[in-house]
Amino acid sequence: MLASEDAASEYEKWISECNIPPHLQHWNLINLENETQVRLLWRALCRTQAVANYYMNRSVFQPYARQFTIKLQVSAWDIPQNSGEKFARAARTTGFSGTNDNKYLMPMNIEQEDLPGLLQTNAEVLSYLLQPRNRKYSVLVDHNLWRLSEHDMLKTIHDQGIRILIDSGAYILETGNRDLAKLWLQVDGEAQAAVYFHSDNRAWVVYRDPAKTDTPLLATRLANNLENCLVYFDEAHTRGVDLKLPENARAALTLALKQTKDNTMQAAMRLRQLRTTQSVMFFAPPEVDMSIRDVCCNRLPINTHIESPHVIFWLLEQTCRANEDLQPLFQAQGNDFCRRTNALLKYPDYLTSENSKHNLLKRLQQPEHQTLMQMYGDTSRSSTSQGLENMLSSRLQDFTHRLSQFDISGIYEEDIFGEVEQEQERELEVQLETQREVERPVHYKALNYPGLSAAILEFFKTGKLNTTDKEIRQAFDHIGATEVGEKHDIKKTDSRLFVSEEFGRTIKLPRKNPTVGDRFLRPVEWVLWSPSTWTALVIIPEEAELLIPKLRLARGKAKVHLIAYAAPITRAMVPFNHLRYYSLPPIPLNATFPAWLKVELGILSGRLYADFEEWKLICDYFKGSPKGNISRGFLLEWLGVRCRAHDVLHTPMGYICLDRTAAEIDPFFVQTTTVAAPTIPAVPVEDAFEEIEDEKWEEEDSDDEDGSLYVDETKDDSFEKYDSAEEDDSSEESDSDEEDGSDEESDSNEEYEK
């Protein structure tokens, strides 16, 4: 959860149902390496419903039980779809050389070209295991017939004088490769080192001497001489790797249930000289030993000693059963491929004809969602042998005829396409073919800040905003210029919420992709509020920085207030909605704000949380005919662009988007003891002016000798003169601005580019 994108809001949902210490009420203060914190969190959260829901949705239901209404399905049959004459000359789809027991289950549009000189390979490699030195077999059980632990298994292998372990049956599951290599060195006191495969798929060497660090095998002298080394092939590396093993090496080869002959022979052939001097010995857990005796029951008495011929017979039987189990899936995928391909031939004009497109989609889309009754209820369901429509291609007709010859009676399509869950232990290793495509970052040119506009200066002096000025835009007119706003046709309203022209300027938009500006939308941070005209203007930090000295000098004559704001994307940030977190000059305690200001400011900024009373005001705002086409559908998309949070729907604003009702006792409304950011109490206007006046006289006493004037040049080339004594309280800030002006500009440009 801590690594998720919306960790703050998710953690707030967790702690809303329990009493938790104040020092653990912020997710970014949690240290997972602190055992005391983890213990306190466990006691508080282990039985909360929010944590249980999070675990089930993220760790259980998401990978295994997610279903959609419809699905679009492809299979291996689609791989050679474009392999026509033109493509065949350039490149062919090639496969892995080696065994080919499942070649009869390959898609019928793929042909396997076997070289005549290699047709005997399958039988030849099996004959290697029939030689006397490869006949040994052992069961990994103790005197109580219990399965041996991994440590005891290593002892058994050591007693046989074996120093190579090929774990094709994935017997080692609880120990990592390096840990097993070190454990094996403890069992075998004579080996000088052990070779294992790291997560980077390279062979590494761990030495007996703890002073030596692990080293890649190719960087050591052991690469050409593994005579006195232990070698461990985990299940994921029993194929596709090649080590130079000693000529007389003996290897332990593990077995597992449902293991096929292909996998076993690929693992055994890690011994490249198995036909001549090298040898293997089979090791099986008790369940495999029982399976071998069951398969060979007609040929083996219960006390018969098992050897490699019995193992080979069992492997061939397992291979046949595996192919039989895959036949229903093979037929279902083949029939589905024929239906989809035939639909493409039947409606070739699907790109231009709406009717053809609709009919094609009906044949391509398949239902996926199933009820519990369909999955576990009455088994009298329709079979997969559904009548296929007439194929328009002779090739497809041949495919359907050959597929109809498979006997899969009693198998249903829901079972075929569904994943049959079986309890098995296997070692999984992700094997990917990586094709690197370098994508260079796109650099956009940041726009320069031209300075404070004349319209903002006039608003500061008079409290009246010239809304006809080109450098002032109505807030929803600004939203309508974005990609989401254009999609929902958001229009200008009669609201008194405006934004400065600089608020919408961040980067130079490219002509080919002008909508890229939606990724560079500014957050709402500063608001100029005029209580006399009930007008609000959203400005950028650069404009606020130039206005702060003027507001300080204006004292009680200020016509506007500068309010700090942040979109409440977590419940702890709800106090920002009250617009009293910080203001300059301080807003009187008896001052009130219109309801529309908080609502529309929240829409513009993309907030997610509000208290219950304000939530009801937002609901009333969306009732009736929407202003400027501001609908719930628009709000849902706009929140996704603004805050980019995954869990928007489980917030108060998400409930509004879905038109859901909420109660005051809902978790996102319930007040907890969460420590929010410290709020600055509103100061009465008279006290604030007295404090400013006292500071002014103190500064005048100390700087009375200097009577110079400070000249401030604004964007409209007008000049205003201020006494330097009145400007001293911000002189340090001005000096630092002059010294670091170039750096700030470059930092600002970098921020635009981001």
PDB file of N, CA and C in Angstrom, residues 86-174:
ATOM      1  N   LYS A  86       4.907 -12.984 -48.738  1.00  0.00           N
ATOM      2  CA  LYS A  86       5.792 -11.838 -48.562  1.00  0.00           C
ATOM      3  C   LYS A  86       6.563 -11.929 -47.262  1.00  0.00           C
ATOM      4  N   PHE A  87       5.853 -12.354 -46.193  1.00  0.00           N
ATOM      5  CA  PHE A  87       6.505 -12.413 -44.896  1.00  0.00           C
ATOM      6  C   PHE A  87       7.355 -13.669 -44.766  1.00  0.00           C
ATOM      7  N   ALA A  88       6.963 -14.739 -45.426  1.00  0.00           N
ATOM      8  CA  ALA A  88       7.697 -15.994 -45.295  1.00  0.00           C
ATOM      9  C   ALA A  88       9.101 -15.879 -45.858  1.00  0.00           C
ATOM     10  N   ARG A  89       9.261 -15.067 -46.887  1.00  0.00           N
ATOM     11  CA  ARG A  89      10.597 -14.921 -47.460  1.00  0.00           C
ATOM     12  C   ARG A  89      11.508 -14.112 -46.535  1.00  0.00           C
ATOM     13  N   ALA A  90      10.917 -13.197 -45.790  1.00  0.00           N
ATOM     14  CA  ALA A  90      11.734 -12.352 -44.922  1.00  0.00           C
ATOM     15  C   ALA A  90      12.116 -13.076 -43.638  1.00  0.00           C
ATOM     16  N   ALA A  91      11.155 -13.694 -42.972  1.00  0.00           N
ATOM     17  CA  ALA A  91      11.434 -14.366 -41.701  1.00  0.00           C
ATOM     18  C   ALA A  91      10.329 -15.364 -41.421  1.00  0.00           C
ATOM     19  N   ARG A  92      10.687 -16.442 -40.774  1.00  0.00           N
ATOM     20  CA  ARG A  92       9.723 -17.470 -40.411  1.00  0.00           C
ATOM     21  C   ARG A  92       9.624 -17.554 -38.888  1.00  0.00           C
ATOM     22  N   THR A  93       8.468 -18.002 -38.433  1.00  0.00           N
ATOM     23  CA  THR A  93       8.309 -18.256 -37.012  1.00  0.00           C
ATOM     24  C   THR A  93       8.984 -19.576 -36.685  1.00  0.00           C
ATOM     25  N   THR A  94      10.031 -19.511 -35.901  1.00  0.00           N
ATOM     26  CA  THR A  94      10.800 -20.715 -35.588  1.00  0.00           C
ATOM     27  C   THR A  94      10.558 -21.114 -34.149  1.00  0.00           C
ATOM     28  N   GLY A  95      10.860 -22.356 -33.847  1.00  0.00           N
ATOM     29  CA  GLY A  95      10.630 -22.888 -32.509  1.00  0.00           C
ATOM     30  C   GLY A  95      11.896 -23.389 -31.871  1.00  0.00           C
ATOM     31  N   PHE A  96      11.746 -23.931 -30.704  1.00  0.00           N
ATOM     32  CA  PHE A  96      12.817 -24.415 -29.853  1.00  0.00           C
ATOM     33  C   PHE A  96      13.205 -25.816 -30.319  1.00  0.00           C
ATOM     34  N   SER A  97      14.460 -26.047 -30.584  1.00  0.00           N
ATOM     35  CA  SER A  97      14.890 -27.377 -31.013  1.00  0.00           C
ATOM     36  C   SER A  97      14.921 -28.314 -29.815  1.00  0.00           C
ATOM     37  N   GLY A  98      14.651 -29.581 -30.031  1.00  0.00           N
ATOM     38  CA  GLY A  98      14.663 -30.552 -28.939  1.00  0.00           C
ATOM     39  C   GLY A  98      13.524 -31.527 -29.075  1.00  0.00           C
ATOM     40  N   THR A  99      12.821 -31.783 -27.980  1.00  0.00           N
ATOM     41  CA  THR A  99      11.741 -32.770 -27.989  1.00  0.00           C
ATOM     42  C   THR A  99      10.492 -32.184 -28.631  1.00  0.00           C
ATOM     43  N   ASN A 100       9.613 -33.054 -29.084  1.00  0.00           N
ATOM     44  CA  ASN A 100       8.418 -32.602 -29.805  1.00  0.00           C
ATOM     45  C   ASN A 100       7.234 -33.517 -29.532  1.00  0.00           C
ATOM     46  N   ASP A 101       7.048 -33.917 -28.283  1.00  0.00           N
ATOM     47  CA  ASP A 101       5.952 -34.828 -27.962  1.00  0.00           C
ATOM     48  C   ASP A 101       4.584 -34.186 -28.128  1.00  0.00           C
ATOM     49  N   ASN A 102       4.490 -32.868 -28.027  1.00  0.00           N
ATOM     50  CA  ASN A 102       3.186 -32.206 -28.153  1.00  0.00           C
ATOM     51  C   ASN A 102       2.993 -31.574 -29.525  1.00  0.00           C
ATOM     52  N   LYS A 103       3.674 -32.094 -30.534  1.00  0.00           N
ATOM     53  CA  LYS A 103       3.544 -31.496 -31.864  1.00  0.00           C
ATOM     54  C   LYS A 103       2.153 -31.711 -32.444  1.00  0.00           C
ATOM     55  N   TYR A 104       1.418 -32.719 -31.947  1.00  0.00           N
ATOM     56  CA  TYR A 104       0.065 -32.955 -32.458  1.00  0.00           C
ATOM     57  C   TYR A 104      -0.936 -31.932 -31.913  1.00  0.00           C
ATOM     58  N   LEU A 105      -0.518 -31.153 -30.933  1.00  0.00           N
ATOM     59  CA  LEU A 105      -1.388 -30.117 -30.388  1.00  0.00           C
ATOM     60  C   LEU A 105      -0.987 -28.727 -30.860  1.00  0.00           C
ATOM     61  N   MET A 106      -0.096 -28.676 -31.822  1.00  0.00           N
ATOM     62  CA  MET A 106       0.261 -27.376 -32.383  1.00  0.00           C
ATOM     63  C   MET A 106      -0.871 -26.882 -33.280  1.00  0.00           C
ATOM     64  N   PRO A 107      -1.076 -25.564 -33.390  1.00  0.00           N
ATOM     65  CA  PRO A 107      -2.110 -25.049 -34.293  1.00  0.00           C
ATOM     66  C   PRO A 107      -1.936 -25.604 -35.698  1.00  0.00           C
ATOM     67  N   MET A 108      -3.050 -25.879 -36.341  1.00  0.00           N
ATOM     68  CA  MET A 108      -2.994 -26.527 -37.647  1.00  0.00           C
ATOM     69  C   MET A 108      -2.439 -25.617 -38.737  1.00  0.00           C
ATOM     70  N   ASN A 109      -2.378 -24.332 -38.479  1.00  0.00           N
ATOM     71  CA  ASN A 109      -1.782 -23.444 -39.479  1.00  0.00           C
ATOM     72  C   ASN A 109      -0.277 -23.297 -39.273  1.00  0.00           C
ATOM     73  N   ILE A 110       0.301 -24.143 -38.428  1.00  0.00           N
ATOM     74  CA  ILE A 110       1.748 -24.206 -38.234  1.00  0.00           C
ATOM     75  C   ILE A 110       2.211 -25.608 -38.598  1.00  0.00           C
ATOM     76  N   GLU A 111       3.217 -25.704 -39.416  1.00  0.00           N
ATOM     77  CA  GLU A 111       3.763 -27.000 -39.811  1.00  0.00           C
ATOM     78  C   GLU A 111       5.169 -27.150 -39.253  1.00  0.00           C
ATOM     79  N   GLN A 112       5.416 -28.296 -38.653  1.00  0.00           N
ATOM     80  CA  GLN A 112       6.739 -28.570 -38.097  1.00  0.00           C
ATOM     81  C   GLN A 112       7.559 -29.353 -39.113  1.00  0.00           C
ATOM     82  N   GLU A 113       8.675 -28.784 -39.495  1.00  0.00           N
ATOM     83  CA  GLU A 113       9.546 -29.405 -40.488  1.00  0.00           C
ATOM     84  C   GLU A 113      10.677 -30.155 -39.776  1.00  0.00           C
ATOM     85  N   ASP A 114      10.537 -31.469 -39.635  1.00  0.00           N
ATOM     86  CA  ASP A 114      11.560 -32.290 -38.985  1.00  0.00           C
ATOM     87  C   ASP A 114      12.572 -32.771 -40.019  1.00  0.00           C
ATOM     88  N   LEU A 115      13.830 -32.669 -39.659  1.00  0.00           N
ATOM     89  CA  LEU A 115      14.871 -33.197 -40.538  1.00  0.00           C
ATOM     90  C   LEU A 115      14.856 -34.723 -40.478  1.00  0.00           C
ATOM     91  N   PRO A 116      14.917 -35.399 -41.619  1.00  0.00           N
ATOM     92  CA  PRO A 116      14.871 -36.878 -41.614  1.00  0.00           C
ATOM     93  C   PRO A 116      15.977 -37.501 -40.770  1.00  0.00           C
ATOM     94  N   GLY A 117      17.127 -36.853 -40.714  1.00  0.00           N
ATOM     95  CA  GLY A 117      18.226 -37.435 -39.956  1.00  0.00           C
ATOM     96  C   GLY A 117      18.060 -37.336 -38.456  1.00  0.00           C
ATOM     97  N   LEU A 118      17.036 -36.599 -37.972  1.00  0.00           N
ATOM     98  CA  LEU A 118      16.842 -36.429 -36.529  1.00  0.00           C
ATOM     99  C   LEU A 118      15.541 -37.051 -36.032  1.00  0.00           C
ATOM    100  N   LEU A 119      14.888 -37.831 -36.860  1.00  0.00           N
ATOM    101  CA  LEU A 119      13.615 -38.422 -36.455  1.00  0.00           C
ATOM    102  C   LEU A 119      13.771 -39.406 -35.303  1.00  0.00           C
ATOM    103  N   GLN A 120      14.960 -39.974 -35.144  1.00  0.00           N
ATOM    104  CA  GLN A 120      15.174 -40.978 -34.111  1.00  0.00           C
ATOM    105  C   GLN A 120      15.598 -40.357 -32.780  1.00  0.00           C
ATOM    106  N   THR A 121      15.617 -39.013 -32.676  1.00  0.00           N
ATOM    107  CA  THR A 121      16.164 -38.367 -31.476  1.00  0.00           C
ATOM    108  C   THR A 121      15.381 -38.732 -30.225  1.00  0.00           C
ATOM    109  N   ASN A 122      14.052 -38.734 -30.287  1.00  0.00           N
ATOM    110  CA  ASN A 122      13.250 -39.018 -29.098  1.00  0.00           C
ATOM    111  C   ASN A 122      13.576 -40.380 -28.506  1.00  0.00           C
ATOM    112  N   ALA A 123      13.663 -41.379 -29.363  1.00  0.00           N
ATOM    113  CA  ALA A 123      13.974 -42.726 -28.865  1.00  0.00           C
ATOM    114  C   ALA A 123      15.429 -42.837 -28.435  1.00  0.00           C
ATOM    115  N   GLU A 124      16.308 -42.127 -29.102  1.00  0.00           N
ATOM    116  CA  GLU A 124      17.738 -42.244 -28.788  1.00  0.00           C
ATOM    117  C   GLU A 124      18.054 -41.706 -27.402  1.00  0.00           C
ATOM    118  N   VAL A 125      17.498 -40.540 -27.040  1.00  0.00           N
ATOM    119  CA  VAL A 125      17.812 -39.978 -25.728  1.00  0.00           C
ATOM    120  C   VAL A 125      17.216 -40.834 -24.611  1.00  0.00           C
ATOM    121  N   LEU A 126      16.092 -41.493 -24.881  1.00  0.00           N
ATOM    122  CA  LEU A 126      15.543 -42.392 -23.864  1.00  0.00           C
ATOM    123  C   LEU A 126      16.438 -43.598 -23.649  1.00  0.00           C
ATOM    124  N   SER A 127      17.106 -44.017 -24.694  1.00  0.00           N
ATOM    125  CA  SER A 127      18.003 -45.176 -24.554  1.00  0.00           C
ATOM    126  C   SER A 127      19.187 -44.867 -23.648  1.00  0.00           C
ATOM    127  N   TYR A 128      19.542 -43.587 -23.519  1.00  0.00           N
ATOM    128  CA  TYR A 128      20.638 -43.243 -22.607  1.00  0.00           C
ATOM    129  C   TYR A 128      20.287 -43.631 -21.171  1.00  0.00           C
ATOM    130  N   LEU A 129      19.021 -43.457 -20.817  1.00  0.00           N
ATOM    131  CA  LEU A 129      18.612 -43.739 -19.443  1.00  0.00           C
ATOM    132  C   LEU A 129      18.496 -45.228 -19.159  1.00  0.00           C
ATOM    133  N   LEU A 130      18.528 -46.050 -20.196  1.00  0.00           N
ATOM    134  CA  LEU A 130      18.441 -47.500 -19.994  1.00  0.00           C
ATOM    135  C   LEU A 130      19.805 -48.140 -19.779  1.00  0.00           C
ATOM    136  N   GLN A 131      20.844 -47.371 -19.897  1.00  0.00           N
ATOM    137  CA  GLN A 131      22.174 -47.926 -19.665  1.00  0.00           C
ATOM    138  C   GLN A 131      22.356 -48.227 -18.180  1.00  0.00           C
ATOM    139  N   PRO A 132      23.181 -49.218 -17.843  1.00  0.00           N
ATOM    140  CA  PRO A 132      23.297 -49.664 -16.438  1.00  0.00           C
ATOM    141  C   PRO A 132      23.664 -48.555 -15.461  1.00  0.00           C
ATOM    142  N   ARG A 133      24.502 -47.610 -15.834  1.00  0.00           N
ATOM    143  CA  ARG A 133      24.934 -46.592 -14.878  1.00  0.00           C
ATOM    144  C   ARG A 133      23.842 -45.559 -14.594  1.00  0.00           C
ATOM    145  N   ASN A 134      22.759 -45.549 -15.403  1.00  0.00           N
ATOM    146  CA  ASN A 134      21.683 -44.575 -15.217  1.00  0.00           C
ATOM    147  C   ASN A 134      20.401 -45.201 -14.684  1.00  0.00           C
ATOM    148  N   ARG A 135      20.454 -46.394 -14.145  1.00  0.00           N
ATOM    149  CA  ARG A 135      19.245 -47.105 -13.745  1.00  0.00           C
ATOM    150  C   ARG A 135      18.831 -46.852 -12.297  1.00  0.00           C
ATOM    151  N   LYS A 136      19.670 -46.213 -11.505  1.00  0.00           N
ATOM    152  CA  LYS A 136      19.394 -46.119 -10.074  1.00  0.00           C
ATOM    153  C   LYS A 136      18.231 -45.167  -9.786  1.00  0.00           C
ATOM    154  N   TYR A 137      17.508 -45.510  -8.713  1.00  0.00           N
ATOM    155  CA  TYR A 137      16.304 -44.769  -8.314  1.00  0.00           C
ATOM    156  C   TYR A 137      16.210 -44.809  -6.793  1.00  0.00           C
ATOM    157  N   SER A 138      15.775 -43.695  -6.189  1.00  0.00           N
ATOM    158  CA  SER A 138      15.651 -43.641  -4.736  1.00  0.00           C
ATOM    159  C   SER A 138      14.435 -42.811  -4.361  1.00  0.00           C
ATOM    160  N   VAL A 139      13.819 -43.180  -3.226  1.00  0.00           N
ATOM    161  CA  VAL A 139      12.648 -42.457  -2.721  1.00  0.00           C
ATOM    162  C   VAL A 139      13.094 -41.562  -1.572  1.00  0.00           C
ATOM    163  N   LEU A 140      12.677 -40.333  -1.589  1.00  0.00           N
ATOM    164  CA  LEU A 140      13.087 -39.358  -0.577  1.00  0.00           C
ATOM    165  C   LEU A 140      12.125 -39.393   0.604  1.00  0.00           C
ATOM    166  N   VAL A 141      12.235 -40.450   1.415  1.00  0.00           N
ATOM    167  CA  VAL A 141      11.416 -40.612   2.617  1.00  0.00           C
ATOM    168  C   VAL A 141      12.316 -41.009   3.774  1.00  0.00           C
ATOM    169  N   ASP A 142      11.857 -40.710   4.993  1.00  0.00           N
ATOM    170  CA  ASP A 142      12.602 -41.123   6.172  1.00  0.00           C
ATOM    171  C   ASP A 142      12.101 -42.480   6.646  1.00  0.00           C
ATOM    172  N   HIS A 143      12.529 -42.888   7.840  1.00  0.00           N
ATOM    173  CA  HIS A 143      12.142 -44.212   8.333  1.00  0.00           C
ATOM    174  C   HIS A 143      10.658 -44.283   8.667  1.00  0.00           C
ATOM    175  N   ASN A 144       9.991 -43.113   8.829  1.00  0.00           N
ATOM    176  CA  ASN A 144       8.547 -43.086   9.067  1.00  0.00           C
ATOM    177  C   ASN A 144       7.752 -42.884   7.780  1.00  0.00           C
ATOM    178  N   LEU A 145       8.427 -42.983   6.651  1.00  0.00           N
ATOM    179  CA  LEU A 145       7.828 -42.807   5.323  1.00  0.00           C
ATOM    180  C   LEU A 145       7.297 -41.390   5.111  1.00  0.00           C
ATOM    181  N   TRP A 146       7.892 -40.425   5.819  1.00  0.00           N
ATOM    182  CA  TRP A 146       7.556 -39.026   5.607  1.00  0.00           C
ATOM    183  C   TRP A 146       8.506 -38.425   4.578  1.00  0.00           C
ATOM    184  N   ARG A 147       8.028 -37.408   3.883  1.00  0.00           N
ATOM    185  CA  ARG A 147       8.848 -36.712   2.890  1.00  0.00           C
ATOM    186  C   ARG A 147      10.050 -36.064   3.571  1.00  0.00           C
ATOM    187  N   LEU A 148      11.211 -36.219   2.966  1.00  0.00           N
ATOM    188  CA  LEU A 148      12.426 -35.667   3.536  1.00  0.00           C
ATOM    189  C   LEU A 148      12.436 -34.143   3.430  1.00  0.00           C
ATOM    190  N   SER A 149      13.027 -33.509   4.420  1.00  0.00           N
ATOM    191  CA  SER A 149      13.249 -32.071   4.329  1.00  0.00           C
ATOM    192  C   SER A 149      14.355 -31.793   3.315  1.00  0.00           C
ATOM    193  N   GLU A 150      14.502 -30.541   2.962  1.00  0.00           N
ATOM    194  CA  GLU A 150      15.523 -30.187   1.974  1.00  0.00           C
ATOM    195  C   GLU A 150      16.927 -30.455   2.505  1.00  0.00           C
ATOM    196  N   HIS A 151      17.132 -30.250   3.800  1.00  0.00           N
ATOM    197  CA  HIS A 151      18.441 -30.531   4.397  1.00  0.00           C
ATOM    198  C   HIS A 151      18.734 -32.024   4.377  1.00  0.00           C
ATOM    199  N   ASP A 152      17.726 -32.839   4.735  1.00  0.00           N
ATOM    200  CA  ASP A 152      17.926 -34.289   4.718  1.00  0.00           C
ATOM    201  C   ASP A 152      18.102 -34.803   3.295  1.00  0.00           C
ATOM    202  N   MET A 153      17.458 -34.161   2.349  1.00  0.00           N
ATOM    203  CA  MET A 153      17.644 -34.569   0.958  1.00  0.00           C
ATOM    204  C   MET A 153      19.093 -34.357   0.528  1.00  0.00           C
ATOM    205  N   LEU A 154      19.676 -33.229   0.914  1.00  0.00           N
ATOM    206  CA  LEU A 154      21.079 -32.981   0.573  1.00  0.00           C
ATOM    207  C   LEU A 154      21.996 -34.013   1.216  1.00  0.00           C
ATOM    208  N   LYS A 155      21.659 -34.434   2.421  1.00  0.00           N
ATOM    209  CA  LYS A 155      22.458 -35.486   3.062  1.00  0.00           C
ATOM    210  C   LYS A 155      22.364 -36.790   2.279  1.00  0.00           C
ATOM    211  N   THR A 156      21.153 -37.106   1.805  1.00  0.00           N
ATOM    212  CA  THR A 156      20.977 -38.335   1.023  1.00  0.00           C
ATOM    213  C   THR A 156      21.791 -38.285  -0.263  1.00  0.00           C
ATOM    214  N   ILE A 157      21.772 -37.148  -0.930  1.00  0.00           N
ATOM    215  CA  ILE A 157      22.560 -37.001  -2.157  1.00  0.00           C
ATOM    216  C   ILE A 157      24.054 -37.113  -1.857  1.00  0.00           C
ATOM    217  N   HIS A 158      24.471 -36.504  -0.744  1.00  0.00           N
ATOM    218  CA  HIS A 158      25.892 -36.568  -0.374  1.00  0.00           C
ATOM    219  C   HIS A 158      26.324 -38.007  -0.089  1.00  0.00           C
ATOM    220  N   ASP A 159      25.448 -38.773   0.542  1.00  0.00           N
ATOM    221  CA  ASP A 159      25.782 -40.174   0.826  1.00  0.00           C
ATOM    222  C   ASP A 159      25.968 -40.978  -0.451  1.00  0.00           C
ATOM    223  N   GLN A 160      25.333 -40.561  -1.530  1.00  0.00           N
ATOM    224  CA  GLN A 160      25.478 -41.255  -2.811  1.00  0.00           C
ATOM    225  C   GLN A 160      26.692 -40.755  -3.597  1.00  0.00           C
ATOM    226  N   GLY A 161      27.432 -39.809  -3.044  1.00  0.00           N
ATOM    227  CA  GLY A 161      28.599 -39.271  -3.734  1.00  0.00           C
ATOM    228  C   GLY A 161      28.253 -38.381  -4.904  1.00  0.00           C
ATOM    229  N   ILE A 162      27.096 -37.724  -4.852  1.00  0.00           N
ATOM    230  CA  ILE A 162      26.620 -36.877  -5.951  1.00  0.00           C
ATOM    231  C   ILE A 162      26.851 -35.413  -5.593  1.00  0.00           C
ATOM    232  N   ARG A 163      27.370 -34.651  -6.556  1.00  0.00           N
ATOM    233  CA  ARG A 163      27.629 -33.234  -6.342  1.00  0.00           C
ATOM    234  C   ARG A 163      26.901 -32.334  -7.341  1.00  0.00           C
ATOM    235  N   ILE A 164      25.984 -32.889  -8.112  1.00  0.00           N
ATOM    236  CA  ILE A 164      25.191 -32.108  -9.070  1.00  0.00           C
ATOM    237  C   ILE A 164      23.723 -32.409  -8.811  1.00  0.00           C
ATOM    238  N   LEU A 165      22.929 -31.383  -8.589  1.00  0.00           N
ATOM    239  CA  LEU A 165      21.495 -31.531  -8.346  1.00  0.00           C
ATOM    240  C   LEU A 165      20.738 -30.828  -9.462  1.00  0.00           C
ATOM    241  N   ILE A 166      19.968 -31.623 -10.235  1.00  0.00           N
ATOM    242  CA  ILE A 166      19.116 -31.089 -11.303  1.00  0.00           C
ATOM    243  C   ILE A 166      17.675 -31.214 -10.819  1.00  0.00           C
ATOM    244  N   ASP A 167      17.124 -30.120 -10.339  1.00  0.00           N
ATOM    245  CA  ASP A 167      15.818 -30.152  -9.664  1.00  0.00           C
ATOM    246  C   ASP A 167      14.689 -29.950 -10.665  1.00  0.00           C
ATOM    247  N   SER A 168      14.533 -30.877 -11.600  1.00  0.00           N
ATOM    248  CA  SER A 168      13.463 -30.764 -12.600  1.00  0.00           C
ATOM    249  C   SER A 168      12.085 -30.953 -11.990  1.00  0.00           C
ATOM    250  N   GLY A 169      12.000 -31.598 -10.839  1.00  0.00           N
ATOM    251  CA  GLY A 169      10.720 -31.796 -10.167  1.00  0.00           C
ATOM    252  C   GLY A 169      10.391 -30.726  -9.154  1.00  0.00           C
ATOM    253  N   ALA A 170      11.196 -29.670  -9.072  1.00  0.00           N
ATOM    254  CA  ALA A 170      10.969 -28.549  -8.149  1.00  0.00           C
ATOM    255  C   ALA A 170      10.779 -29.044  -6.725  1.00  0.00           C
ATOM    256  N   TYR A 171      11.690 -29.913  -6.287  1.00  0.00           N
ATOM    257  CA  TYR A 171      11.629 -30.401  -4.907  1.00  0.00           C
ATOM    258  C   TYR A 171      12.014 -29.288  -3.931  1.00  0.00           C
ATOM    259  N   ILE A 172      12.935 -28.428  -4.333  1.00  0.00           N
ATOM    260  CA  ILE A 172      13.390 -27.327  -3.481  1.00  0.00           C
ATOM    261  C   ILE A 172      12.463 -26.135  -3.699  1.00  0.00           C
ATOM    262  N   LEU A 173      11.635 -25.849  -2.704  1.00  0.00           N
ATOM    263  CA  LEU A 173      10.675 -24.757  -2.826  1.00  0.00           C
ATOM    264  C   LEU A 173      10.813 -23.714  -1.727  1.00  0.00           C
ATOM    265  N   GLU A 174      11.283 -24.109  -0.570  1.00  0.00           N
ATOM    266  CA  GLU A 174      11.305 -23.209   0.577  1.00  0.00           C
ATOM    267  C   GLU A 174      12.640 -22.503   0.760  1.00  0.00           C
TER     268      GLU A 174
END
